[in-house]
């Protein structure tokens, strides 16, 4: 429940990156020893993955709120909790991790935010190139490395895919010989996964470029690793500061990862100052329109599109958003229209005529980022906004309500749900 109006002011600390954490936790399955992960975000996707690992035999010890020790010394191949796997997109990383650890994998087809068809053919192509036989049947994925185990190969991705790049990295790091992934994705969390694996003894070079080279090793050992800050959580607070006309110091970030977001906010009339590990966002004048095209990194991230969409709905003039990754990522615009936005959506394009303001009403979080976007809209709206289905938001944002309250927002959570078992949600990015 949000009472809109107050501009956000103050400081907010950003948590660890969801999309790095959800790959690094499955990666821990391949480690022969104890992994201590620091800066893990407290979100339900992380809890679900830790639960899956625990059911595979891993020892999980929470050291403090953002530090967990994962001991996979005694894990063994067995049926994993498929109901949980089905709920999260990132369960696809268990294919690469299980193949690497056990030589065999059984997972469900992954869930994920429902913004169009989301095939995993490039993941399968990669695993097959490494010598695995992969069968997709009745919603399950079975993969087997055979008697000789995985063998390095040259893999050219037909599409720049974050998930396929990371999954192939996982499977290849203990394959025999050298793997090269061409046309690889370059997102910060890909570099983070490579850094994690390398710190546990893997030999991966080139992460962050479109050509990644992996020399297989026989064993990964334990160690301590700190996850990078979340680019999208940071961008969300940056947009919220600009949208409400406030001033917020967004701390514990890597400003380089935020450059595409900072550039767009400046085009919209906000001031963004960069410091060593923080950015200050301020907006005093009227928001100005601009155009956005979402693209793989270092382009503008598709996961930031809904939050920027909110801003552009309030900006003077006409803005155009072209969604370059997904077919169906404008459902949240229906919710914003209920709050007064003027938007026309045609396929992957949205044409926005800026309005003077939103009015509060009942809206839904259609998925994780769409949920964050309607909350940001609610902060700017006149009157009360009730956001339903917030379990989507809690899958990817740590203490969203608490962090916004700390910045002066009038927001409170009005119902509870169990993050691991109690939510009906099946989609998350
Ligand atoms: C990841 C992120 C998600 C983000 C997306 C793009 C996680 C858990 N999720 O999702 O938040 O929105 O990156 O930055 O990290 N594709 C294929 N075949 C494949 C794989 C992908 O055609 O085998 C297509 C997809 O349908 C999509 C595009 O490639 O159109 C990019 O998808 P991808 O980068 O793989 O996204 P995800 O890994 O699913």
XYZ file of C-alpha atoms and ligand atoms in Angstrom:
468
model
C 0.000 0.000 0.000
C 1.575 3.242 -1.122
C 0.531 6.793 -0.398
C 2.172 8.619 -3.270
C 3.753 12.014 -3.183
C 6.890 12.375 -1.076
C 10.044 12.611 -3.221
C 12.665 10.064 -2.139
C 15.550 11.471 -0.130
C 18.531 9.867 1.584
C 20.832 6.904 1.077
C 20.158 3.303 0.092
C 22.573 0.365 0.053
C 22.265 -2.018 -2.875
C 22.316 -5.783 -2.258
C 24.166 -8.483 -4.161
C 23.212 -9.181 -7.762
C 20.304 -11.584 -8.150
C 21.311 -12.804 -11.586
C 24.868 -13.502 -10.411
C 23.696 -15.210 -7.212
C 21.257 -17.501 -9.007
C 24.099 -18.839 -11.182
C 26.774 -18.951 -8.479
C 24.640 -20.999 -6.053
C 24.146 -23.829 -8.595
C 27.858 -23.467 -9.468
C 28.686 -24.290 -5.836
C 27.337 -27.766 -6.564
C 30.499 -28.438 -8.570
C 32.832 -27.409 -5.763
C 34.522 -30.125 -3.755
C 34.652 -28.257 -0.442
C 33.034 -25.315 1.295
C 32.059 -22.145 -0.607
C 31.512 -19.091 1.492
C 29.351 -16.639 -0.453
C 29.225 -13.034 0.724
C 26.838 -10.286 -0.350
C 24.098 -12.774 -1.234
C 20.797 -10.929 -1.649
C 18.037 -11.973 0.756
C 15.446 -12.766 -1.883
C 13.180 -15.721 -2.381
C 14.920 -16.943 -5.572
C 18.102 -17.365 -3.534
C 16.208 -19.178 -0.768
C 14.643 -21.521 -3.317
C 18.003 -22.402 -4.869
C 19.560 -22.996 -1.443
C 16.630 -25.295 -0.643
C 17.198 -27.211 -3.890
C 20.900 -27.661 -3.068
C 20.069 -28.747 0.471
C 17.752 -31.421 -0.902
C 20.594 -32.643 -3.124
C 22.649 -33.190 0.031
C 24.510 -29.894 0.426
C 25.183 -28.470 3.879
C 23.892 -24.874 4.030
C 24.932 -22.624 6.895
C 23.712 -19.032 7.193
C 26.570 -17.054 8.772
C 24.865 -13.652 8.729
C 22.113 -12.052 6.707
C 24.116 -11.929 3.476
C 26.725 -14.662 4.021
C 26.106 -18.356 3.471
C 28.430 -21.344 3.526
C 27.590 -24.114 1.073
C 29.270 -27.471 1.555
C 28.743 -29.750 -1.421
C 31.300 -32.393 -0.396
C 28.603 -35.024 0.086
C 26.086 -34.204 -2.628
C 24.882 -37.042 -4.825
C 22.745 -37.275 -7.913
C 19.109 -37.782 -7.086
C 15.736 -36.337 -7.979
C 15.693 -32.688 -6.939
C 12.584 -30.790 -5.759
C 11.029 -30.285 -9.156
C 8.185 -28.091 -7.893
C 10.747 -25.492 -6.781
C 12.776 -25.847 -9.972
C 9.720 -25.197 -12.063
C 9.192 -21.878 -10.289
C 12.462 -20.226 -11.184
C 14.145 -19.376 -14.426
C 17.604 -19.933 -13.010
C 16.999 -23.629 -12.360
C 18.392 -24.111 -15.875
C 21.860 -23.583 -14.383
C 21.419 -26.896 -12.590
C 21.781 -28.623 -15.972
C 25.333 -27.332 -16.433
C 26.222 -27.710 -12.756
C 24.825 -31.253 -12.409
C 26.501 -32.340 -15.647
C 29.771 -30.928 -14.325
C 29.435 -32.589 -10.929
C 27.616 -35.849 -11.629
C 27.982 -36.303 -15.384
C 24.214 -36.498 -15.507
C 21.353 -34.051 -14.897
C 17.605 -34.092 -14.510
C 15.765 -30.801 -14.144
C 12.427 -29.331 -15.138
C 11.900 -26.885 -17.958
C 12.538 -23.565 -16.223
C 9.914 -21.022 -15.222
C 10.658 -17.347 -15.675
C 8.799 -14.120 -16.191
C 6.254 -14.685 -18.872
C 7.306 -12.140 -21.467
C 6.992 -14.326 -24.509
C 8.444 -17.632 -25.640
C 11.733 -18.256 -23.862
C 13.412 -21.240 -25.492
C 16.573 -22.872 -24.139
C 17.762 -24.305 -27.448
C 21.138 -22.533 -27.160
C 21.747 -24.143 -23.756
C 20.979 -27.543 -25.251
C 23.117 -26.851 -28.301
C 26.047 -26.030 -25.990
C 25.654 -29.132 -23.807
C 25.319 -31.303 -26.905
C 28.477 -29.790 -28.416
C 30.305 -30.754 -25.202
C 29.254 -34.350 -25.813
C 26.150 -34.656 -23.626
C 23.031 -36.340 -24.874
C 20.061 -34.144 -23.993
C 16.418 -35.177 -24.014
C 13.478 -32.864 -23.331
C 10.356 -34.844 -22.457
C 7.155 -34.096 -20.545
C 8.532 -30.870 -19.089
C 11.769 -32.486 -17.902
C 15.285 -32.107 -19.232
C 17.571 -35.139 -19.037
C 21.248 -34.722 -19.866
C 24.002 -37.295 -19.767
C 27.699 -36.913 -20.419
C 28.210 -40.612 -21.169
C 31.153 -42.752 -20.113
C 33.863 -40.451 -21.433
C 32.519 -37.339 -19.721
C 32.215 -33.892 -21.304
C 34.830 -32.823 -23.829
C 35.670 -29.190 -24.674
C 34.369 -27.802 -27.980
C 33.982 -24.615 -29.973
C 30.428 -23.311 -29.620
C 28.960 -20.423 -31.586
C 25.768 -19.062 -30.025
C 23.128 -18.173 -32.617
C 21.673 -15.665 -30.185
C 23.405 -13.622 -27.484
C 22.070 -15.420 -24.428
C 22.982 -14.707 -20.812
C 21.664 -18.035 -19.589
C 23.256 -20.154 -22.321
C 26.631 -18.432 -21.912
C 26.666 -19.069 -18.157
C 25.311 -22.610 -18.412
C 27.930 -23.618 -20.973
C 30.642 -22.016 -18.805
C 29.469 -24.174 -15.893
C 29.464 -27.416 -17.835
C 32.741 -26.659 -19.618
C 34.858 -25.756 -16.623
C 35.360 -29.418 -15.726
C 35.154 -30.828 -19.270
C 38.275 -32.342 -20.785
C 40.264 -29.848 -22.859
C 39.401 -26.421 -24.217
C 35.988 -24.841 -24.845
C 35.458 -21.601 -26.730
C 32.098 -19.801 -26.576
C 31.713 -17.358 -29.461
C 29.036 -14.648 -29.589
C 28.890 -14.892 -25.794
C 26.832 -12.491 -23.667
C 28.888 -9.860 -21.797
C 26.718 -8.911 -18.795
C 28.452 -8.096 -15.469
C 27.034 -11.266 -13.908
C 28.810 -13.349 -16.551
C 32.117 -11.857 -15.430
C 31.070 -12.463 -11.835
C 30.343 -16.151 -12.442
C 33.705 -16.538 -14.211
C 35.485 -14.788 -11.321
C 33.732 -17.063 -8.826
C 34.676 -20.218 -10.760
C 38.266 -19.024 -11.284
C 38.637 -18.286 -7.580
C 37.634 -21.938 -6.960
C 40.288 -23.203 -9.395
C 38.643 -22.991 -12.847
C 40.491 -21.580 -15.861
C 38.142 -19.202 -17.698
C 39.362 -16.243 -19.755
C 37.633 -13.589 -21.782
C 34.421 -13.294 -19.714
C 33.016 -9.830 -20.437
C 33.953 -10.129 -24.144
C 32.062 -12.024 -26.826
C 34.646 -14.828 -26.880
C 35.139 -16.895 -23.730
C 37.855 -19.552 -23.488
C 37.678 -22.267 -20.867
C 40.381 -24.818 -20.119
C 38.835 -27.729 -18.249
C 40.187 -28.590 -14.792
C 39.673 -31.791 -12.820
C 38.506 -30.290 -9.549
C 37.103 -27.068 -8.072
C 38.100 -26.303 -4.497
C 36.337 -24.306 -1.791
C 36.910 -20.645 -0.985
C 35.268 -17.310 -0.228
C 33.626 -15.115 -2.852
C 31.803 -11.777 -2.693
C 28.984 -11.279 -5.206
C 28.833 -8.014 -7.190
C 26.118 -5.409 -6.484
C 22.845 -5.684 -8.359
C 22.792 -3.470 -11.442
C 19.018 -3.654 -11.794
C 18.208 -3.002 -8.133
C 20.508 0.038 -8.298
C 18.848 1.193 -11.522
C 15.428 0.793 -9.921
C 16.316 3.136 -7.049
C 17.922 5.557 -9.514
C 14.685 5.648 -11.514
C 12.607 5.989 -8.343
C 14.712 8.981 -7.244
C 14.336 10.648 -10.635
C 10.645 9.787 -11.014
C 9.676 11.223 -7.616
C 11.847 14.332 -8.078
C 14.054 13.461 -5.111
C 17.734 13.077 -4.299
C 19.150 9.659 -3.449
C 22.670 8.375 -2.901
C 22.655 4.810 -4.227
C 25.520 3.062 -2.409
C 27.455 -0.191 -2.866
C 27.315 -0.108 -6.650
C 29.782 -0.353 -9.520
C 29.047 2.904 -11.420
C 30.520 1.461 -14.663
C 27.740 -1.150 -14.707
C 25.179 1.650 -14.463
C 26.483 3.876 -17.269
C 23.716 3.003 -19.745
C 21.102 3.800 -17.072
C 22.833 7.001 -15.928
C 23.048 8.196 -19.551
C 19.290 7.736 -20.086
C 18.424 9.419 -16.783
C 20.537 12.420 -17.792
C 18.721 12.579 -21.151
C 15.503 12.710 -19.134
C 16.702 15.723 -17.158
C 18.086 14.088 -13.993
C 21.548 14.766 -12.594
C 23.680 11.691 -11.967
C 26.997 12.088 -10.132
C 29.327 9.113 -9.960
C 31.583 8.348 -7.000
C 33.868 5.371 -6.302
C 31.120 2.949 -5.263
C 28.008 5.146 -5.275
C 25.891 7.295 -7.582
C 23.886 10.332 -6.561
C 20.672 10.883 -8.512
C 18.747 14.144 -8.280
C 15.924 15.643 -10.290
C 14.435 19.083 -9.884
C 13.023 20.212 -13.277
C 10.366 18.510 -15.426
C 11.232 15.099 -16.862
C 12.037 15.131 -20.582
C 11.090 12.456 -23.115
C 13.645 10.203 -24.772
C 13.845 6.955 -26.747
C 15.087 3.605 -25.500
C 16.083 0.398 -27.225
C 16.847 -2.572 -25.022
C 19.820 -4.675 -26.028
C 22.329 -7.132 -24.582
C 25.016 -5.526 -22.361
C 26.481 -2.926 -22.701
C 23.194 -1.825 -24.272
C 20.248 -0.681 -22.188
C 19.055 -3.694 -20.115
C 15.641 -5.148 -20.835
C 15.188 -5.658 -17.077
C 15.294 -1.848 -16.614
C 12.739 -1.216 -19.338
C 9.636 -1.176 -17.058
C 11.146 1.255 -14.542
C 12.258 3.609 -17.321
C 8.814 3.190 -18.851
C 7.303 4.707 -15.704
C 9.640 7.672 -15.938
C 8.852 8.249 -19.609
C 5.108 8.154 -18.916
C 5.688 11.229 -16.726
C 8.104 12.967 -19.123
C 7.146 15.930 -21.265
C 6.662 14.929 -24.908
C 6.655 11.668 -26.856
C 8.973 8.762 -26.048
C 9.457 5.479 -27.885
C 10.615 2.241 -26.260
C 11.781 -0.567 -28.547
C 12.114 -3.879 -26.749
C 15.020 -5.692 -28.382
C 15.041 -8.911 -26.338
C 11.504 -10.145 -25.597
C 8.236 -10.323 -27.561
C 5.885 -9.500 -24.738
C 7.367 -7.188 -22.132
C 4.819 -4.357 -22.046
C 2.053 -5.942 -19.942
C 2.828 -3.502 -17.134
C 1.698 -0.685 -19.431
C -1.902 -1.902 -18.908
C -1.420 -1.254 -15.181
C 0.158 2.160 -15.802
C -2.765 3.087 -18.066
C -5.079 2.432 -15.120
C -3.050 5.043 -13.270
C -3.424 7.594 -16.075
C -0.554 6.821 -18.481
C -1.069 7.383 -22.208
C 0.656 4.589 -24.081
C 0.167 2.698 -27.310
C 1.801 -0.688 -27.587
C 2.404 -2.346 -30.930
C 4.344 -5.590 -30.638
C 7.813 -4.784 -29.366
C 7.283 -1.003 -29.496
C 5.591 1.353 -27.030
C 4.792 4.948 -27.917
C 4.324 7.074 -24.831
C 2.744 10.524 -24.543
C 3.911 11.991 -21.254
C 1.202 12.975 -18.759
C 1.358 15.429 -15.861
C 0.983 12.725 -13.197
C -0.506 9.374 -12.143
C -3.474 8.736 -9.882
C -3.400 5.902 -7.370
C -5.545 2.782 -7.841
C -5.334 -1.023 -7.463
C -2.692 -2.533 -9.719
C -0.903 -5.866 -10.099
C 2.724 -6.841 -10.231
C 2.645 -8.834 -13.490
C 6.198 -10.076 -12.958
C 9.327 -9.125 -11.036
C 10.419 -5.924 -12.804
C 6.883 -4.968 -13.807
C 6.103 -5.163 -10.097
C 8.942 -2.814 -9.209
C 7.745 -0.459 -11.926
C 4.195 -0.160 -10.599
C 5.600 0.493 -7.121
C 7.703 3.346 -8.539
C 4.569 4.629 -10.293
C 2.677 4.427 -6.999
C 5.345 6.533 -5.294
C 4.693 9.284 -7.860
C 0.895 8.981 -7.897
C -1.651 11.176 -6.262
C -3.497 9.186 -3.596
C -3.252 5.510 -2.654
C -1.940 2.683 -4.809
C -2.452 -0.933 -3.809
C -0.014 -3.299 -5.513
C -1.089 -6.933 -5.525
C 0.990 -10.074 -6.173
C 4.094 -8.592 -4.578
C 5.603 -12.063 -4.200
C 6.996 -11.459 -7.677
C 8.890 -8.435 -6.388
C 10.218 -10.326 -3.394
C 11.853 -12.859 -5.665
C 14.353 -10.272 -6.807
C 14.408 -7.279 -4.430
C 15.723 -7.515 -0.882
C 13.515 -5.631 1.569
C 12.081 -3.365 -1.140
C 9.477 -1.885 1.179
C 12.016 -1.288 3.980
C 14.538 0.353 1.664
C 11.895 2.663 0.156
C 10.540 3.549 3.616
C 14.101 4.445 4.615
C 14.071 6.991 1.782
C 10.897 8.597 3.078
C 8.311 6.707 1.018
C 4.921 6.131 2.597
C 4.706 2.408 1.830
C 3.812 -0.670 3.813
C 3.311 -4.355 3.284
C -0.214 -5.410 4.119
C -0.091 -9.229 3.799
C 2.452 -11.984 4.325
C 3.483 -14.976 2.280
C 6.055 -17.741 2.717
C 8.801 -16.968 0.213
C 9.714 -20.601 -0.496
C 6.542 -22.648 -0.227
C 3.607 -20.334 0.229
C 3.545 -18.384 -3.027
C 1.494 -19.434 -5.972
C 3.830 -17.594 -8.328
C 5.467 -19.599 -11.055
C 7.139 -16.900 -13.064
C 10.246 -14.940 -12.343
C 13.016 -13.576 -14.601
C 18.544 -13.538 -18.222
C 18.077 -12.885 -16.942
C 16.910 -11.958 -17.211
C 17.213 -10.987 -18.344
C 17.808 -11.695 -19.555
C 18.314 -10.729 -20.603
C 18.550 -14.543 -15.255
C 18.018 -15.551 -14.294
N 17.652 -13.918 -16.015
O 17.476 -14.336 -18.703
O 16.656 -11.245 -16.018
O 16.015 -10.368 -18.743
O 18.900 -12.518 -19.148
O 19.257 -9.869 -20.066
O 19.732 -14.288 -15.301
N 17.033 -17.234 -26.273
C 16.855 -18.209 -27.232
N 17.378 -19.451 -26.999
C 18.051 -19.758 -25.860
C 18.221 -18.756 -24.882
C 17.698 -17.509 -25.118
O 16.245 -17.972 -28.277
O 18.508 -20.903 -25.705
C 16.475 -15.880 -26.509
C 15.438 -15.476 -25.447
O 14.162 -15.933 -25.778
C 15.573 -13.974 -25.469
C 17.068 -13.753 -25.760
O 17.527 -14.957 -26.346
O 14.831 -13.445 -26.531
C 17.903 -13.449 -24.548
O 17.660 -14.414 -23.533
P 18.715 -14.743 -22.393
O 19.822 -13.749 -22.452
O 19.067 -16.184 -22.496
O 17.868 -14.510 -21.100
P 17.744 -15.402 -19.828
O 19.065 -16.080 -19.544
O 16.537 -16.261 -19.912
